[in-house]
Tab-separated table of C-alpha atoms in Angstrom:
chain	number	residue	atom	x	y	z
A	790	MET	CA	-12.366	-3.092	-7.007
A	791	ASN	CA	-11.585	-6.787	-6.530
A	792	ILE	CA	-13.923	-9.760	-6.775
A	793	HIS	CA	-13.769	-13.381	-5.689
A	794	GLU	CA	-12.392	-16.190	-7.825
A	795	TYR	CA	-15.789	-17.774	-8.414
A	796	GLN	CA	-17.176	-14.427	-9.607
A	797	ALA	CA	-14.249	-13.915	-11.975
A	798	LYS	CA	-14.744	-17.385	-13.422
A	799	GLU	CA	-18.424	-16.754	-14.011
A	800	LEU	CA	-17.589	-13.562	-15.926
A	801	LEU	CA	-14.954	-15.343	-17.999
A	802	ARG	CA	-17.384	-18.168	-18.731
A	803	ARG	CA	-19.802	-15.647	-20.288
A	804	TYR	CA	-17.093	-14.712	-22.787
A	805	GLY	CA	-16.387	-18.268	-23.809
A	806	VAL	CA	-13.371	-18.849	-21.583
A	807	ALA	CA	-13.287	-22.453	-20.350
A	808	VAL	CA	-13.394	-22.814	-16.554
A	809	PRO	CA	-13.999	-25.884	-14.342
A	810	ARG	CA	-17.520	-26.675	-13.207
A	811	GLY	CA	-17.999	-25.501	-9.643
A	812	ARG	CA	-20.435	-24.399	-6.945
A	813	VAL	CA	-20.133	-21.843	-4.158
A	814	ALA	CA	-20.917	-23.029	-0.637
A	815	TRP	CA	-21.485	-20.996	2.528
A	816	THR	CA	-21.741	-23.968	4.878
A	817	PRO	CA	-20.122	-27.417	5.108
A	818	GLU	CA	-23.495	-28.970	4.252
A	819	GLU	CA	-23.757	-26.882	1.087
A	820	ALA	CA	-20.209	-27.887	0.154
A	821	GLU	CA	-21.028	-31.588	0.463
A	822	ALA	CA	-24.200	-31.122	-1.578
A	823	ALA	CA	-22.197	-29.257	-4.246
A	824	ALA	CA	-19.739	-32.153	-4.526
A	825	ARG	CA	-22.563	-34.664	-4.972
A	826	GLU	CA	-24.192	-32.438	-7.597
A	827	LEU	CA	-20.940	-32.074	-9.542
A	828	GLY	CA	-20.266	-35.806	-9.394
A	829	GLY	CA	-16.966	-37.519	-10.015
A	830	SER	CA	-14.379	-38.842	-7.599
A	831	LEU	CA	-12.121	-35.819	-7.034
A	832	TRP	CA	-12.954	-32.290	-5.945
A	833	VAL	CA	-11.064	-29.123	-5.046
A	834	VAL	CA	-12.209	-27.016	-2.086
A	835	LYS	CA	-10.964	-23.407	-2.374
A	836	ALA	CA	-11.272	-20.691	0.268
A	837	GLN	CA	-12.719	-17.502	-1.205
A	838	ILE	CA	-10.927	-14.399	0.055
A	839	HIS	CA	-9.408	-11.405	-1.716
A	840	ALA	CA	-5.791	-12.502	-1.358
A	841	GLY	CA	-3.207	-14.543	-3.180
A	842	GLY	CA	-1.156	-17.369	-1.756
A	843	ARG	CA	-4.191	-19.358	-0.645
A	844	GLY	CA	-2.726	-22.669	-1.777
A	845	LYS	CA	0.454	-22.279	0.276
A	846	ALA	CA	-1.651	-21.279	3.290
A	847	GLY	CA	-3.826	-24.391	3.128
A	848	GLY	CA	-6.789	-22.662	1.543
A	849	VAL	CA	-6.874	-24.903	-1.561
A	850	ARG	CA	-7.260	-28.600	-0.823
A	851	LEU	CA	-8.155	-31.824	-2.631
A	852	ALA	CA	-10.971	-34.100	-1.483
A	853	ARG	CA	-11.774	-37.619	-2.628
A	854	SER	CA	-15.265	-37.996	-1.193
A	855	PRO	CA	-18.244	-35.690	-0.516
A	856	GLY	CA	-17.707	-36.317	3.175
A	857	GLU	CA	-14.130	-35.103	2.923
A	858	VAL	CA	-15.353	-32.024	1.053
A	859	ARG	CA	-17.648	-31.296	3.986
A	860	GLN	CA	-14.825	-31.795	6.478
A	861	ILE	CA	-12.459	-29.442	4.632
A	862	ALA	CA	-15.185	-26.817	4.270
A	863	ALA	CA	-15.842	-27.021	8.018
A	864	GLU	CA	-12.153	-26.427	8.687
A	865	LEU	CA	-12.059	-23.366	6.413
A	866	ILE	CA	-15.394	-21.556	6.791
A	867	GLY	CA	-15.565	-19.110	9.656
A	868	ARG	CA	-11.836	-19.169	10.332
A	869	PRO	CA	-9.084	-16.724	9.322
A	870	LEU	CA	-6.750	-17.731	6.511
A	871	VAL	CA	-3.308	-16.160	6.753
A	872	THR	CA	-1.352	-15.644	3.530
A	873	HIS	CA	1.537	-13.387	2.602
A	874	GLN	CA	-1.003	-10.860	1.291
A	875	THR	CA	-3.390	-10.769	4.263
A	876	GLY	CA	-0.959	-9.844	7.009
A	877	PRO	CA	-0.682	-11.756	10.277
A	878	GLU	CA	-4.339	-11.210	11.151
A	879	GLY	CA	-5.532	-13.072	8.052
A	880	ARG	CA	-8.963	-12.924	6.422
A	881	VAL	CA	-12.000	-14.802	7.672
A	882	VAL	CA	-13.247	-17.320	5.103
A	883	LYS	CA	-17.001	-16.961	4.647
A	884	ARG	CA	-17.480	-19.186	1.599
A	885	VAL	CA	-15.683	-21.850	-0.392
A	886	LEU	CA	-15.674	-22.836	-4.048
A	887	VAL	CA	-16.122	-26.539	-4.693
A	888	GLU	CA	-14.891	-27.560	-8.145
A	889	GLU	CA	-14.554	-30.765	-10.077
A	890	GLY	CA	-11.047	-32.177	-10.300
A	891	CYS	CA	-9.190	-32.384	-13.590
A	892	GLU	CA	-6.186	-34.202	-14.998
A	893	ILE	CA	-3.438	-31.643	-15.480
A	894	ASP	CA	-0.757	-32.086	-18.095
A	895	ARG	CA	0.864	-28.616	-17.945
A	896	GLU	CA	0.481	-25.410	-15.969
A	897	LEU	CA	0.893	-22.056	-17.723
A	898	TYR	CA	0.369	-18.397	-16.854
A	899	LEU	CA	-1.759	-15.819	-18.693
A	900	GLY	CA	-2.379	-12.249	-17.593
A	901	CYS	CA	-3.953	-9.162	-19.130
A	902	VAL	CA	-3.298	-5.600	-17.924
A	903	VAL	CA	-3.067	-2.043	-19.213
A	904	ASP	CA	0.593	-1.232	-19.854
A	905	ARG	CA	1.077	2.299	-18.581
A	906	ALA	CA	4.127	2.869	-20.771
A	907	SER	CA	2.340	2.167	-24.052
A	908	GLY	CA	-1.250	2.847	-22.959
A	909	ARG	CA	-2.304	-0.472	-24.496
A	910	VAL	CA	-3.970	-3.609	-23.232
A	911	THR	CA	-1.110	-6.070	-22.921
A	912	PHE	CA	-1.001	-9.835	-22.479
A	913	MET	CA	1.682	-11.562	-20.456
A	914	ALA	CA	2.235	-15.300	-20.752
A	915	SER	CA	4.693	-17.773	-19.338
A	916	ALA	CA	5.329	-21.491	-19.566
A	917	GLU	CA	5.878	-21.392	-15.794
A	918	GLY	CA	2.398	-21.358	-14.319
A	919	GLY	CA	1.153	-22.308	-10.887
A	920	VAL	CA	3.729	-20.082	-9.163
A	921	GLU	CA	3.646	-16.359	-8.458
A	922	ILE	CA	4.494	-14.467	-11.608
A	923	GLU	CA	6.601	-12.044	-9.533
A	924	GLU	CA	8.913	-14.927	-8.704
A	925	VAL	CA	9.302	-15.779	-12.376
A	926	ALA	CA	9.914	-12.128	-13.250
A	927	ALA	CA	12.641	-11.846	-10.618
A	928	ARG	CA	14.287	-15.193	-11.364
A	929	SER	CA	13.839	-15.597	-15.119
A	930	PRO	CA	12.327	-12.493	-16.735
A	931	GLU	CA	13.072	-13.893	-20.197
A	932	LYS	CA	10.431	-16.563	-19.555
A	933	ILE	CA	7.650	-13.972	-19.665
A	934	VAL	CA	6.456	-12.985	-23.132
A	935	ARG	CA	4.363	-9.863	-23.765
A	936	ALA	CA	1.981	-8.956	-26.563
A	937	ALA	CA	0.235	-5.578	-26.811
A	938	VAL	CA	-3.115	-5.060	-28.525
A	939	ASP	CA	-3.348	-2.137	-30.948
A	940	PRO	CA	-6.491	-0.184	-29.949
A	941	ALA	CA	-7.103	0.684	-33.592
A	942	THR	CA	-7.589	-2.953	-34.576
A	943	GLY	CA	-8.518	-4.624	-31.310
A	944	PHE	CA	-7.603	-8.228	-30.684
A	945	MET	CA	-6.144	-10.007	-33.713
A	946	PRO	CA	-5.629	-13.795	-34.003
A	947	TYR	CA	-1.871	-13.457	-34.450
A	948	ILE	CA	-1.627	-12.300	-30.810
A	949	GLY	CA	-3.095	-15.568	-29.581
A	950	ARG	CA	-0.835	-17.552	-31.906
A	951	ARG	CA	2.250	-15.686	-30.764
A	952	LEU	CA	1.466	-16.378	-27.112
A	953	ALA	CA	0.644	-20.024	-27.817
A	954	PHE	CA	3.942	-20.642	-29.609
A	955	ALA	CA	5.875	-18.726	-26.957
A	956	VAL	CA	4.692	-21.010	-24.133
A	957	GLY	CA	5.234	-24.135	-26.217
A	958	LEU	CA	1.685	-25.228	-26.955
A	959	PRO	CA	1.403	-27.922	-29.635
A	960	LYS	CA	-0.068	-26.859	-32.963
A	961	GLU	CA	-3.319	-28.729	-32.345
A	962	LEU	CA	-4.032	-26.414	-29.402
A	963	VAL	CA	-3.174	-23.132	-31.127
A	964	ARG	CA	-6.708	-22.535	-32.416
A	965	LYS	CA	-8.122	-23.119	-28.932
A	966	ALA	CA	-5.502	-20.776	-27.506
A	967	VAL	CA	-6.535	-18.008	-29.917
A	968	ALA	CA	-10.214	-18.347	-28.936
A	969	PHE	CA	-9.304	-18.523	-25.258
A	970	THR	CA	-7.140	-15.388	-25.438
A	971	GLU	CA	-9.757	-13.466	-27.421
A	972	GLY	CA	-12.366	-14.306	-24.780
A	973	VAL	CA	-10.081	-12.985	-22.049
A	974	TYR	CA	-9.508	-9.779	-24.035
A	975	ARG	CA	-13.219	-9.174	-24.616
A	976	CYS	CA	-13.969	-9.771	-20.952
A	977	PHE	CA	-11.181	-7.394	-19.931
A	978	VAL	CA	-12.301	-4.545	-22.205
A	979	GLU	CA	-16.069	-4.858	-21.905
A	980	THR	CA	-16.080	-4.994	-18.098
A	981	ASP	CA	-13.585	-2.124	-17.594
A	982	ALA	CA	-11.179	-4.482	-15.874
A	983	SER	CA	-7.717	-3.409	-14.782
A	984	LEU	CA	-6.427	-6.971	-14.402
A	985	VAL	CA	-7.315	-10.469	-15.543
A	986	GLU	CA	-4.922	-13.112	-14.267
A	987	ILE	CA	-5.227	-16.845	-14.911
A	988	ASN	CA	-2.682	-18.755	-12.882
A	989	PRO	CA	-2.559	-21.531	-13.618
A	990	LEU	CA	-3.928	-21.849	-17.105
A	991	VAL	CA	-3.777	-25.615	-17.488
A	992	VAL	CA	-3.507	-27.958	-20.423
A	993	THR	CA	-5.513	-31.039	-19.515
A	994	ARG	CA	-4.552	-34.544	-20.514
A	995	GLY	CA	-7.602	-34.501	-22.748
A	996	GLY	CA	-6.124	-31.634	-24.776
A	997	ASP	CA	-8.187	-28.715	-23.455
A	998	LEU	CA	-7.264	-25.312	-22.058
A	999	LEU	CA	-8.827	-24.512	-18.691
A	1000	ALA	CA	-8.686	-21.482	-16.369
A	1001	LEU	CA	-7.988	-23.354	-13.145
A	1002	ASP	CA	-7.746	-20.115	-11.198
A	1003	ALA	CA	-8.867	-16.594	-12.044
A	1004	LYS	CA	-8.380	-13.151	-10.573
A	1005	MET	CA	-10.007	-9.940	-11.776
A	1006	ASN	CA	-9.662	-6.331	-10.656
A	1007	PHE	CA	-11.698	-3.429	-12.003
A	1008	ASP	CA	-11.153	0.271	-12.586
A	1009	ASP	CA	-13.271	2.046	-9.955
A	1010	ASN	CA	-13.674	4.981	-12.355
A	1011	GLY	CA	-15.573	2.706	-14.764
A	1012	LEU	CA	-18.047	1.280	-12.245
A	1013	PHE	CA	-20.664	3.942	-13.020
A	1014	ARG	CA	-21.254	2.195	-16.339
A	1015	GLN	CA	-20.816	-1.331	-14.961
A	1016	PRO	CA	-23.664	-1.739	-12.436
A	1017	GLN	CA	-23.573	-5.527	-12.814
A	1018	ILE	CA	-19.907	-5.505	-11.842
A	1019	ALA	CA	-20.437	-3.108	-8.939
A	1020	GLU	CA	-22.980	-5.542	-7.486
A	1021	LEU	CA	-20.190	-8.120	-7.100
A	1022	ARG	CA	-18.354	-5.963	-4.557
A	1023	ASP	CA	-17.806	-7.691	-1.219
A	1024	LEU	CA	-17.448	-5.014	1.449
A	1025	ASP	CA	-16.490	-7.634	4.044
A	1026	GLU	CA	-13.203	-8.074	2.160
A	1027	GLU	CA	-12.333	-4.383	2.296
A	1028	ASP	CA	-10.960	-2.240	5.089
A	1029	PRO	CA	-13.969	-0.748	6.946
A	1030	LEU	CA	-12.274	2.645	7.141
A	1031	GLU	CA	-11.771	2.689	3.360
A	1032	VAL	CA	-15.419	1.714	2.865
A	1033	GLU	CA	-16.551	4.542	5.140
A	1034	ALA	CA	-14.276	6.989	3.305
A	1035	ALA	CA	-15.811	6.022	-0.036
A	1036	ARG	CA	-19.280	6.828	1.327
A	1037	HIS	CA	-18.156	10.423	1.842
A	1038	GLY	CA	-16.274	10.736	-1.442
A	1039	LEU	CA	-12.863	10.692	0.247
A	1040	ASN	CA	-9.716	9.187	-1.230
A	1041	TYR	CA	-8.355	7.120	1.657
A	1042	VAL	CA	-5.813	4.330	1.918
A	1043	LYS	CA	-4.939	2.877	5.307
A	1044	LEU	CA	-1.248	2.429	6.130
A	1045	ASP	CA	0.649	1.008	9.096
A	1046	GLY	CA	1.953	4.174	10.758
A	1047	ASN	CA	0.763	6.274	13.704
A	1048	ILE	CA	0.457	9.798	12.245
A	1049	GLY	CA	-2.901	10.544	10.660
A	1050	CYS	CA	-2.771	12.815	7.596
A	1051	MET	CA	-5.548	14.944	6.114
A	1052	VAL	CA	-4.542	16.825	2.970
A	1053	ASN	CA	-6.233	18.295	-0.080
A	1054	GLY	CA	-4.706	17.095	-3.338
A	1055	ALA	CA	-3.014	13.796	-4.106
A	1056	GLY	CA	0.371	15.363	-4.863
A	1057	LEU	CA	0.403	17.353	-1.637
A	1058	ALA	CA	-0.695	14.221	0.257
A	1059	MET	CA	2.254	12.255	-1.147
A	1060	ALA	CA	4.651	15.093	-0.294
A	1061	THR	CA	3.218	15.230	3.233
A	1062	MET	CA	3.784	11.516	3.780
A	1063	ASP	CA	7.307	11.804	2.391
A	1064	ILE	CA	8.302	14.613	4.721
A	1065	ILE	CA	6.807	12.831	7.732
A	1066	LYS	CA	9.056	9.867	6.967
A	1067	LEU	CA	11.980	12.212	6.343
A	1068	TYR	CA	11.726	13.406	9.941
A	1069	GLY	CA	11.398	9.916	11.371
A	1070	GLY	CA	7.634	9.468	11.491
A	1071	GLU	CA	5.297	6.932	9.926
A	1072	PRO	CA	2.070	8.042	8.173
A	1073	ALA	CA	-1.043	6.109	9.163
A	1074	ASN	CA	-2.891	6.805	5.954
A	1075	PHE	CA	-3.210	8.582	2.642
A	1076	LEU	CA	-6.232	10.887	2.830
A	1077	ASP	CA	-7.131	13.398	0.135
A	1078	VAL	CA	-10.294	15.376	0.933
A	1079	GLY	CA	-10.357	16.775	-2.608
A	1080	GLY	CA	-10.351	20.255	-4.024
A	1081	GLY	CA	-14.067	20.866	-3.506
A	1082	ALA	CA	-14.412	19.647	0.070
A	1083	ASP	CA	-17.067	21.261	2.256
A	1084	ARG	CA	-17.366	21.427	6.040
A	1085	ASP	CA	-19.239	18.128	6.312
A	1086	ARG	CA	-16.677	16.242	4.239
A	1087	VAL	CA	-13.817	17.681	6.263
A	1088	ALA	CA	-15.557	16.691	9.484
A	1089	ALA	CA	-16.134	13.169	8.125
A	1090	ALA	CA	-12.458	12.936	7.164
A	1091	PHE	CA	-11.399	14.037	10.617
A	1092	ARG	CA	-13.642	11.479	12.322
A	1093	LEU	CA	-12.228	8.835	9.994
A	1094	LEU	CA	-8.659	9.608	11.049
A	1095	LEU	CA	-9.503	9.450	14.733
A	1096	SER	CA	-11.329	6.137	14.388
A	1097	ASP	CA	-8.018	4.432	13.582
A	1098	PRO	CA	-6.720	3.125	16.927
A	1099	LYS	CA	-3.116	3.273	15.689
A	1100	VAL	CA	-3.209	7.056	15.216
A	1101	GLU	CA	-1.298	8.901	17.954
A	1102	ALA	CA	-1.139	12.348	16.333
A	1103	VAL	CA	-2.810	14.113	13.413
A	1104	LEU	CA	-1.429	16.455	10.774
A	1105	VAL	CA	-3.804	18.578	8.714
A	1106	ASN	CA	-2.016	20.132	5.733
A	1107	ILE	CA	-4.266	22.270	3.547
A	1108	PHE	CA	-3.464	24.587	0.668
A	1109	GLY	CA	-6.629	26.594	0.143
A	1110	GLY	CA	-7.536	27.037	-3.487
A	1111	ILE	CA	-10.987	25.871	-4.484
A	1112	VAL	CA	-11.577	24.782	-0.895
A	1113	ARG	CA	-11.145	27.743	1.473
A	1114	CYS	CA	-9.091	27.562	4.644
A	1115	ASP	CA	-11.974	28.851	6.784
A	1116	VAL	CA	-14.173	25.969	5.583
A	1117	ILE	CA	-11.445	23.508	6.522
A	1118	ALA	CA	-11.038	25.149	9.924
A	1119	GLU	CA	-14.771	24.995	10.650
A	1120	GLY	CA	-14.852	21.304	9.759
A	1121	ILE	CA	-11.856	20.553	11.969
A	1122	VAL	CA	-13.337	22.389	14.954
A	1123	ALA	CA	-16.744	20.738	14.560
A	1124	ALA	CA	-15.289	17.241	14.303
A	1125	ALA	CA	-12.784	17.735	17.125
A	1126	ARG	CA	-15.542	18.841	19.488
A	1127	GLU	CA	-17.795	16.004	18.432
A	1128	VAL	CA	-15.221	13.286	19.162
A	1129	SER	CA	-13.695	15.009	22.222
A	1130	LEU	CA	-10.240	15.239	20.681
A	1131	ASP	CA	-7.501	13.964	22.985
A	1132	LEU	CA	-4.671	13.527	20.454
A	1133	PRO	CA	-2.053	16.083	19.378
A	1134	LEU	CA	-3.309	17.990	16.340
A	1135	VAL	CA	-0.935	19.940	14.102
A	1136	VAL	CA	-2.526	22.195	11.463
A	1137	ARG	CA	-0.815	23.929	8.575
A	1138	LEU	CA	-3.063	26.202	6.495
A	1139	GLU	CA	-2.084	28.302	3.491
A	1140	GLY	CA	-4.006	29.920	0.671
A	1141	THR	CA	-7.504	31.352	0.299
A	1142	ASN	CA	-8.898	32.886	3.539
A	1143	VAL	CA	-5.907	31.570	5.491
A	1144	GLU	CA	-6.020	34.317	8.140
A	1145	LEU	CA	-9.713	33.702	8.786
A	1146	GLY	CA	-9.055	29.988	9.044
A	1147	ARG	CA	-6.265	30.542	11.559
A	1148	ARG	CA	-8.497	32.832	13.659
A	1149	ILE	CA	-11.206	30.139	13.735
A	1150	LEU	CA	-8.708	27.564	14.975
A	1151	ALA	CA	-7.129	29.941	17.512
A	1152	GLY	CA	-10.508	30.948	18.903
A	1153	SER	CA	-11.826	27.387	19.171
A	1154	GLY	CA	-10.302	26.737	22.575
A	1155	LEU	CA	-8.919	23.429	21.270
A	1156	PRO	CA	-5.283	22.390	21.853
A	1157	ILE	CA	-4.308	22.851	18.199
A	1158	ILE	CA	-0.611	23.189	17.325
A	1159	PRO	CA	-0.195	25.692	14.451
A	1160	ALA	CA	2.549	25.263	11.861
A	1161	GLU	CA	4.032	27.869	9.546
A	1162	ASP	CA	5.067	25.605	6.673
A	1163	LEU	CA	5.235	21.934	5.694
A	1164	GLU	CA	8.656	21.341	7.239
A	1165	ASP	CA	7.576	22.930	10.512
A	1166	ALA	CA	4.377	20.856	10.496
A	1167	ALA	CA	6.227	17.585	9.923
A	1168	LYS	CA	8.714	18.246	12.726
A	1169	LYS	CA	5.962	19.165	15.168
A	1170	VAL	CA	3.689	16.219	14.438
A	1171	VAL	CA	6.526	13.667	14.601
A	1172	GLU	CA	7.627	15.099	17.955
A	1173	ALA	CA	4.036	15.165	19.227
A	1174	ALA	CA	3.538	11.515	18.246
A	1175	ARG	CA	6.715	10.540	20.128
A	1176	LYS	CA	5.574	12.329	23.293
A	1177	ALA	CA	2.117	10.750	23.059
A	1178	ARG	CA	3.490	7.201	23.392
């Protein structure tokens, strides 16, 4: 789960991480009022969407009067912002963050993730902040320093010192850097985050460290014990099909292809997408109905596939183990009749009650294309999608 920048900064603030003073505004009038409340002579107006690259896309702009803040907010709110992460359709900006300006001396990078190789919370820091860390990694990987936290001891001050020295902070800022890094670590661990990224982390001319930007992602599996984090979820920033899938307990990720896939088991789903591409097709989604799917969940999954306007053919690939093939077949038939199926449907069933499942499909009167194995299913659905164009 992702959250907005202003929400991430508020969480970091609770753990003692220094962030600029700011206010969220939903209208140009609120933005102007926020600037007057903050005071000063320089403000930053930042579009709030779940995507990076906002600055390059014109979503982060300076203003030198409350009136200019209002004007910029009016130009951003209610309009799509297109970045390299949103796709050509962009994301509609529904709110902006108005922050006080600051005098920047240096821009650094600080990130915190779980390193899958070591299984440890790991910091990444670089003296090159304000640019995408992927660019730095590709161009100058030696400029990124890493420091892993031993779970037996938790955060230790030497980690903060090592990172501070590595990015060239002067000795008078090392103590602040240690406190700053410890606050980030505590926030990361105690909120079940999967990512905390501060880019840029700035050194001000006054000698302070400040999280000028902040991004946080969270482990969905930990949300059951983080109700205050779950409340920060903004469904408007998520794909509506993925939101609907979550309501039914389905694992769904929308892709750009035209062949809808419904499979039980993540490994089988990945293999299904691979073989579709092998035979020249493009999967429209990853959809795992799970090992314990019932008729209603299968029907919901089927309706979900057909609600994607890009889907031109559907492949159902089920290996019946815990979930029986006859249950899958009943769900498919019920959903297909409900939505008046008019797309090619290829079904490959194998496993528990497979013969009963095949009889249900054959006796349904629906134009279902049976497949003997995965290779046969992939060939048939790719060909069906081509003919449907």
